[in-house]
Coordinates of C-alpha atoms and ligand atoms in Angstrom, one line a residue:
X1 CA 17.9 -26.4 2.3
X2 CA 16.6 -27.2 -1.2
X3 CA 14.9 -23.7 -2.3
X4 CA 18.0 -22.0 -1.2
X5 CA 20.6 -23.6 -3.1
X6 CA 18.4 -23.7 -6.3
X7 CA 18.3 -19.7 -5.4
X8 CA 22.3 -19.4 -6.0
X9 CA 22.6 -21.6 -8.8
X10 CA 20.3 -18.9 -10.7
X11 CA 23.1 -16.6 -9.0
X12 CA 26.3 -18.3 -10.2
X13 CA 24.4 -19.7 -13.6
X14 CA 22.9 -16.9 -15.1
X15 CA 25.6 -14.1 -14.2
X16 CA 24.2 -12.9 -17.6
X17 CA 20.4 -12.4 -17.3
X18 CA 21.9 -9.8 -13.1
X19 CA 24.2 -7.7 -16.0
X20 CA 25.9 -5.1 -14.1
X21 CA 23.8 -5.0 -11.1
X22 CA 25.2 -5.6 -8.0
X23 CA 23.8 -9.7 -6.9
X24 CA 20.5 -10.0 -5.6
X25 CA 22.9 -11.4 -2.0
X26 CA 24.8 -8.2 -1.9
X27 CA 20.6 -6.6 -2.2
X28 CA 20.3 -9.2 0.6
X29 CA 23.5 -8.3 3.4
X30 CA 22.4 -4.1 2.1
X31 CA 18.6 -4.0 2.7
X32 CA 18.9 -6.1 6.3
X33 CA 20.4 -2.5 8.0
X34 CA 18.1 0.0 5.5
X35 CA 15.9 1.2 8.1
X36 CA 18.9 0.8 10.8
X37 CA 21.0 3.1 8.8
X38 CA 17.9 5.3 7.7
X39 CA 18.3 4.9 3.8
X40 CA 14.0 4.2 3.6
X41 CA 11.9 6.9 3.0
X42 CA 8.6 7.8 2.9
X43 CA 6.3 8.9 -0.2
X44 CA 2.4 10.1 -0.2
X45 CA -0.2 9.6 -3.0
X46 CA -3.4 12.2 -1.8
X47 CA -6.8 9.7 -1.5
X48 CA -9.2 12.2 -2.4
X49 CA -13.2 11.9 -2.6
X50 CA -13.3 12.1 -6.4
X51 CA -17.5 13.6 -6.0
X52 CA -16.3 17.2 -3.3
X53 CA -12.5 17.0 -4.6
X54 CA -11.6 16.6 -1.0
X55 CA -8.7 15.5 0.6
X56 CA -9.5 12.9 2.7
X57 CA -6.6 10.7 3.3
X58 CA -2.9 9.7 1.6
X59 CA -1.2 6.0 0.9
X60 CA 2.7 5.7 2.8
X61 CA 4.7 3.6 0.1
X62 CA 8.1 3.2 1.1
X63 CA 11.4 3.7 -1.6
X64 CA 14.0 2.8 -0.4
X65 CA 17.5 5.3 -0.7
X66 CA 20.4 3.1 -1.2
X67 CA 23.8 4.9 -1.5
X68 CA 25.1 2.6 -3.7
X69 CA 21.8 1.8 -6.0
X70 CA 19.7 5.3 -5.2
X71 CA 16.0 5.5 -5.0
X72 CA 14.1 1.7 -5.3
X73 CA 11.0 1.7 -5.4
X74 CA 9.3 -1.1 -2.8
X75 CA 9.0 -3.4 -6.4
X76 CA 12.9 -4.4 -6.4
X77 CA 13.0 -5.6 -2.6
X78 CA 9.9 -6.4 0.4
X79 CA 9.6 -10.0 -1.8
X80 CA 13.5 -9.9 -1.3
X81 CA 13.0 -8.3 2.7
X82 CA 9.9 -11.3 3.0
X83 CA 12.4 -13.4 2.4
X84 CA 15.0 -12.9 4.3
X85 CA 13.1 -11.6 7.4
X86 CA 14.5 -7.5 6.9
X87 CA 10.7 -6.7 6.5
X88 CA 9.6 -6.8 10.6
X89 CA 12.1 -4.0 10.3
X90 CA 11.1 -1.6 7.5
X91 CA 8.1 -2.5 8.3
X92 CA 8.5 -1.4 12.0
X93 CA 9.8 2.1 10.6
X94 CA 7.6 2.4 8.2
X95 CA 4.2 2.7 10.7
X96 CA 6.6 4.6 13.1
X97 CA 7.7 7.2 10.3
X98 CA 3.7 7.2 9.1
X99 CA 2.4 8.1 12.4
X100 CA 5.1 10.9 13.0
X101 CA 4.4 12.8 9.9
X102 CA 0.8 12.1 10.3
X103 CA 1.3 14.0 14.1
X104 CA 3.3 16.8 11.9
X105 CA 1.6 18.1 9.3
X106 CA -2.9 16.6 9.6
X107 CA -3.1 19.8 7.1
X108 CA -0.6 17.6 4.0
X109 CA -1.8 14.5 4.5
X110 CA -5.4 14.7 5.0
X111 CA -8.0 13.2 8.1
X112 CA -5.8 9.8 8.5
X113 CA -2.2 8.0 6.7
X114 CA -3.0 4.5 5.3
X115 CA 0.0 1.2 5.7
X116 CA 0.4 -1.2 3.2
X117 CA 1.6 -4.7 5.0
X118 CA 2.8 -7.5 4.7
X119 CA 1.7 -10.7 5.1
X120 CA 5.2 -11.7 7.0
X121 CA 4.0 -9.2 9.1
X122 CA 0.8 -9.8 10.1
X123 CA 1.4 -13.5 11.2
X124 CA 4.0 -11.7 13.1
X125 CA 3.1 -12.1 16.9
X126 CA 4.0 -9.0 17.8
X127 CA 2.4 -7.2 15.0
X128 CA -0.5 -5.6 17.3
X129 CA 2.2 -4.4 20.4
X130 CA 4.1 -2.7 17.2
X131 CA 0.8 -0.7 15.6
X132 CA -0.4 0.5 18.5
X133 CA 3.9 2.0 20.3
X134 CA 4.0 3.2 16.4
X135 CA 0.1 5.1 17.5
X136 CA 1.0 6.0 21.9
X137 CA 4.1 7.4 20.1
X138 CA 3.4 10.0 18.1
X139 CA -0.8 10.5 20.5
X140 CA -1.9 9.5 17.0
X141 CA -5.9 8.7 17.0
X142 CA -6.2 4.4 15.6
X143 CA -9.4 5.3 13.5
X144 CA -6.9 7.9 11.1
X145 CA -4.9 4.4 11.0
X146 CA -5.5 2.4 7.4
X147 CA -4.0 -0.7 6.8
X148 CA -3.9 -2.6 3.7
X149 CA -3.2 -5.6 3.1
X150 CA -3.1 -7.6 0.3
X151 CA -6.0 -10.9 -0.5
X152 CA -2.4 -12.9 -0.5
X153 CA -0.9 -12.1 2.9
X154 CA -4.1 -12.0 4.1
X155 CA -5.4 -15.3 3.5
X156 CA -1.3 -17.1 4.2
X157 CA -2.3 -18.2 7.9
X158 CA -5.7 -17.7 7.9
X159 CA -7.0 -17.9 11.8
X160 CA -3.8 -16.3 13.1
X161 CA -4.1 -13.2 10.6
X162 CA -7.7 -13.0 11.3
X163 CA -7.4 -13.2 14.3
X164 CA -5.1 -10.1 14.5
X165 CA -7.5 -8.2 12.3
X166 CA -10.0 -8.7 14.9
X167 CA -6.9 -6.9 17.5
X168 CA -6.9 -4.4 14.9
X169 CA -10.0 -3.7 14.6
X170 CA -11.3 -3.4 17.9
X171 CA -8.1 -0.8 19.3
X172 CA -10.2 1.6 16.4
X173 CA -7.8 0.5 13.5
X174 CA -9.5 0.6 9.8
X175 CA -8.1 -1.7 7.6
X176 CA -8.3 -2.3 3.6
X177 CA -7.8 -5.1 1.5
X178 CA -5.4 -3.8 -1.4
X179 CA -5.4 -4.3 -5.3
X180 CA -8.6 -6.4 -4.8
X181 CA -9.9 -8.4 -6.8
X182 CA -6.5 -9.4 -8.8
X183 CA -6.9 -12.6 -6.3
X184 CA -7.3 -15.2 -6.8
X185 CA -10.0 -16.0 -3.1
X186 CA -13.7 -16.4 -3.5
X187 CA -16.0 -13.2 -2.7
X188 CA -16.9 -15.8 0.4
X189 CA -13.7 -15.8 1.9
X190 CA -13.6 -11.4 1.4
X191 CA -16.9 -11.4 2.1
X192 CA -15.5 -13.1 5.4
X193 CA -12.4 -10.9 6.8
X194 CA -12.7 -7.8 8.8
X195 CA -12.7 -5.3 6.8
X196 CA -13.2 -1.3 6.2
X197 CA -12.2 -0.5 3.0
X198 CA -12.3 -2.2 -0.4
X199 CA -8.8 -0.8 -2.7
X200 CA -9.9 -1.0 -6.4
X201 CA -7.1 -2.6 -8.6
X202 CA -6.4 -0.5 -11.4
X203 CA -7.2 -3.0 -13.6
X204 CA -11.0 -1.7 -13.5
X205 CA -10.4 1.7 -13.8
X206 CA -8.6 1.4 -17.0
X207 CA -11.2 -1.4 -18.3
X208 CA -13.1 0.6 -20.3
X209 CA -14.9 -2.8 -21.9
X210 CA -18.2 -3.3 -21.3
X211 CA -17.4 -6.4 -19.7
X212 CA -14.5 -4.4 -17.0
X213 CA -17.5 -1.6 -16.8
X214 CA -19.8 -5.2 -15.7
X215 CA -16.2 -6.4 -13.0
X216 CA -16.2 -3.2 -11.8
X217 CA -19.8 -3.2 -10.9
X218 CA -20.2 -6.1 -9.2
X219 CA -17.0 -5.5 -6.8
X220 CA -19.1 -1.5 -6.3
X221 CA -22.1 -3.6 -5.0
X222 CA -20.0 -5.8 -3.4
X223 CA -18.5 -2.7 -1.5
X224 CA -21.9 -0.8 -0.9
X225 CA -23.2 -3.8 0.4
X226 CA -20.5 -5.0 3.1
X227 CA -20.7 -1.6 4.3
X228 CA -17.3 -0.6 3.1
X229 CA -15.3 2.6 1.6
X230 CA -15.0 2.2 -2.2
X231 CA -10.9 3.7 -3.1
X232 CA -10.4 3.2 -7.0
X233 CA -6.0 2.4 -7.3
X234 CA -4.5 4.4 -10.6
X235 CA -6.6 6.5 -11.6
X236 CA -4.7 7.9 -15.0
X237 CA -7.1 10.2 -17.3
X238 CA -10.0 12.3 -17.1
X239 CA -12.2 8.9 -19.4
X240 CA -11.5 7.0 -15.6
X241 CA -11.8 9.6 -13.7
X242 CA -15.4 10.3 -15.8
X243 CA -16.0 6.2 -15.3
X244 CA -16.1 6.1 -11.3
X245 CA -18.1 8.6 -11.3
X246 CA -21.4 6.6 -12.9
X247 CA -20.6 4.7 -10.6
X248 CA -21.5 6.9 -7.6
X249 CA -19.4 8.4 -4.8
X250 CA -16.6 6.8 -4.1
X251 CA -12.8 8.1 -3.2
X252 CA -9.9 7.2 -5.9
X253 CA -5.9 8.3 -5.6
X254 CA -3.8 7.5 -9.6
X255 CA -1.8 9.9 -10.7
X256 CA -4.3 12.4 -12.3
X257 CA -4.6 12.9 -8.9
X258 CA -0.9 13.1 -7.2
X259 CA 1.8 11.0 -7.3
X260 CA 2.8 10.1 -5.0
X261 CA 5.4 12.7 -3.3
X262 CA 7.8 13.0 -0.5
X263 CA 5.7 14.8 2.6
X264 CA 7.1 19.1 1.9
X265 CA 5.4 18.7 -1.3
X266 CA 2.3 18.4 0.1
X267 CA 0.5 21.1 -0.3
X268 CA -2.3 22.9 -1.5
X269 CA -4.6 19.7 -1.9
X270 CA -7.9 20.8 -1.9
X271 CA -7.6 21.6 -5.7
X272 CA -6.6 18.0 -6.8
X273 CA -9.3 17.3 -8.7
X274 CA -10.0 21.1 -10.2
X275 CA -7.1 20.7 -11.1
X276 CA -6.3 17.1 -12.9
X277 CA -9.9 18.0 -14.3
X278 CA -9.5 21.7 -15.9
X279 CA -9.6 21.6 -19.6
Ligands
C2E1 P1 0.2 -0.3 -3.7 O1 -0.5 -0.5 -1.8 O2 -0.9 -0.4 -4.6 O3 0.4 1.3 -4.0 C1 0.0 1.3 -5.6 C2 1.2 1.6 -6.1 O4 0.4 2.6 -7.2 C3 2.4 2.5 -6.0 O5 3.7 1.8 -6.8 C4 2.1 3.9 -6.5 O6 3.4 4.9 -6.9 C5 1.8 3.2 -7.6 N1 0.0 4.4 -8.3 C6 -0.5 6.0 -7.7 N2 -0.9 6.3 -8.5 C7 -1.5 4.8 -10.3 C8 -1.2 5.5 -11.3 O7 -2.3 6.4 -11.6 N3 -0.8 4.0 -12.4 C9 -0.3 3.6 -12.1 N4 -0.2 3.1 -13.0 N5 0.0 3.6 -11.5 C10 0.3 4.3 -10.1 P2 4.9 1.8 -5.6 O8 5.2 2.6 -4.7 O9 5.8 1.1 -6.9 O10 4.6 0.4 -4.1 C11 3.7 -0.9 -5.6 C12 3.4 -1.6 -4.3 O11 4.9 -2.0 -3.0 C13 1.6 -1.2 -3.6 O12 1.5 -1.3 -4.6 C14 2.2 -2.2 -2.1 O13 1.9 -3.4 -2.2 C15 3.9 -2.2 -2.1 N6 4.7 -1.8 -0.6 C16 4.8 -0.2 -0.8 N7 5.4 1.1 0.3 C17 4.4 -0.7 1.0 C18 5.7 -0.4 2.5 O14 5.4 0.1 3.1 N8 5.3 -1.8 3.7 C19 5.5 -2.7 2.6 N9 4.9 -4.4 2.8 N10 5.0 -3.1 0.9 C20 5.1 -1.2 0.7
MG2 MG1 -1.4 -0.3 -1.2
MG3 MG1 -3.3 -1.5 -4.6
MG4 MG1 -1.1 -2.3 -6.5

């Protein structure tokens, strides 16, 4: 296709921009077997009640431990995986591993685990069965699984996406809208999505200006009016934490509380808030 030729042309004519890094083609090739070769790793970031400090759950974030490249973050390979179709295998692996980890160590992860889902997964007709399979294999209750979607993922192929979300919620799985406020969908569209949780993007957490606080206030009001759980993302400073607490009860995650980390490192999570706010 024309699109594919365009991409090849960039690789051929702009080698300097790519430096010594392995080519995009090699990345695409290696990625296809990454799940099967057991090269994927999950890190978990605790989600905490910002009022009480209680550990509520944890977000699973995938990494690729590539033999030739080292540990890569999702920003370096998820888009490629979506493009090649490798996301199907990666996504299924992530769901299975997150459920397995939650079943084995519920005390480390809190009450639930959340998993990020790409639009391509949501629009794959077999997705509900993949989710159900992961839950059943590890004996995890559906209510203990949260699926995180971005607006873009929920908006592409709207009808199928909405039907899939409804089927998942009928199972008892909860659905979160990730990076809320950064997409381009209208508020009325978002209000119509079958959702349980809104994850407030770090952009609104970090913005201390009156206009930023007004935007945050609007998101919080919308979420509460819709009866949704609010989770603030990317809390890095005590000032940010204090501002969020000024908006009432909500949950949050961020480097201030805990970085994403391997399952084995998730111990003694109850003191996260206390540690973060101790001067
Ligand atoms: P996200 O779901 O919005 O995840 C939050 C990202 O913010 C994570 O980056 C996390 O490490 C980072 N983060 C956490 N606390 C802070 C903070 O205090 N400050 C800042 N600046 N950042 C913070 P990460 O792990 O690189 O993941 C990036 C994105 O990749 C995720 O964004 C998610 O959209 C996607 N992703 C991660 N795992 C998966 C997966 O298994 N499947 C799919 N489809 N996408 C994934
Ligand atoms: Mg997420
Ligand atoms: Mg997010
Ligand atoms: Mg984000």
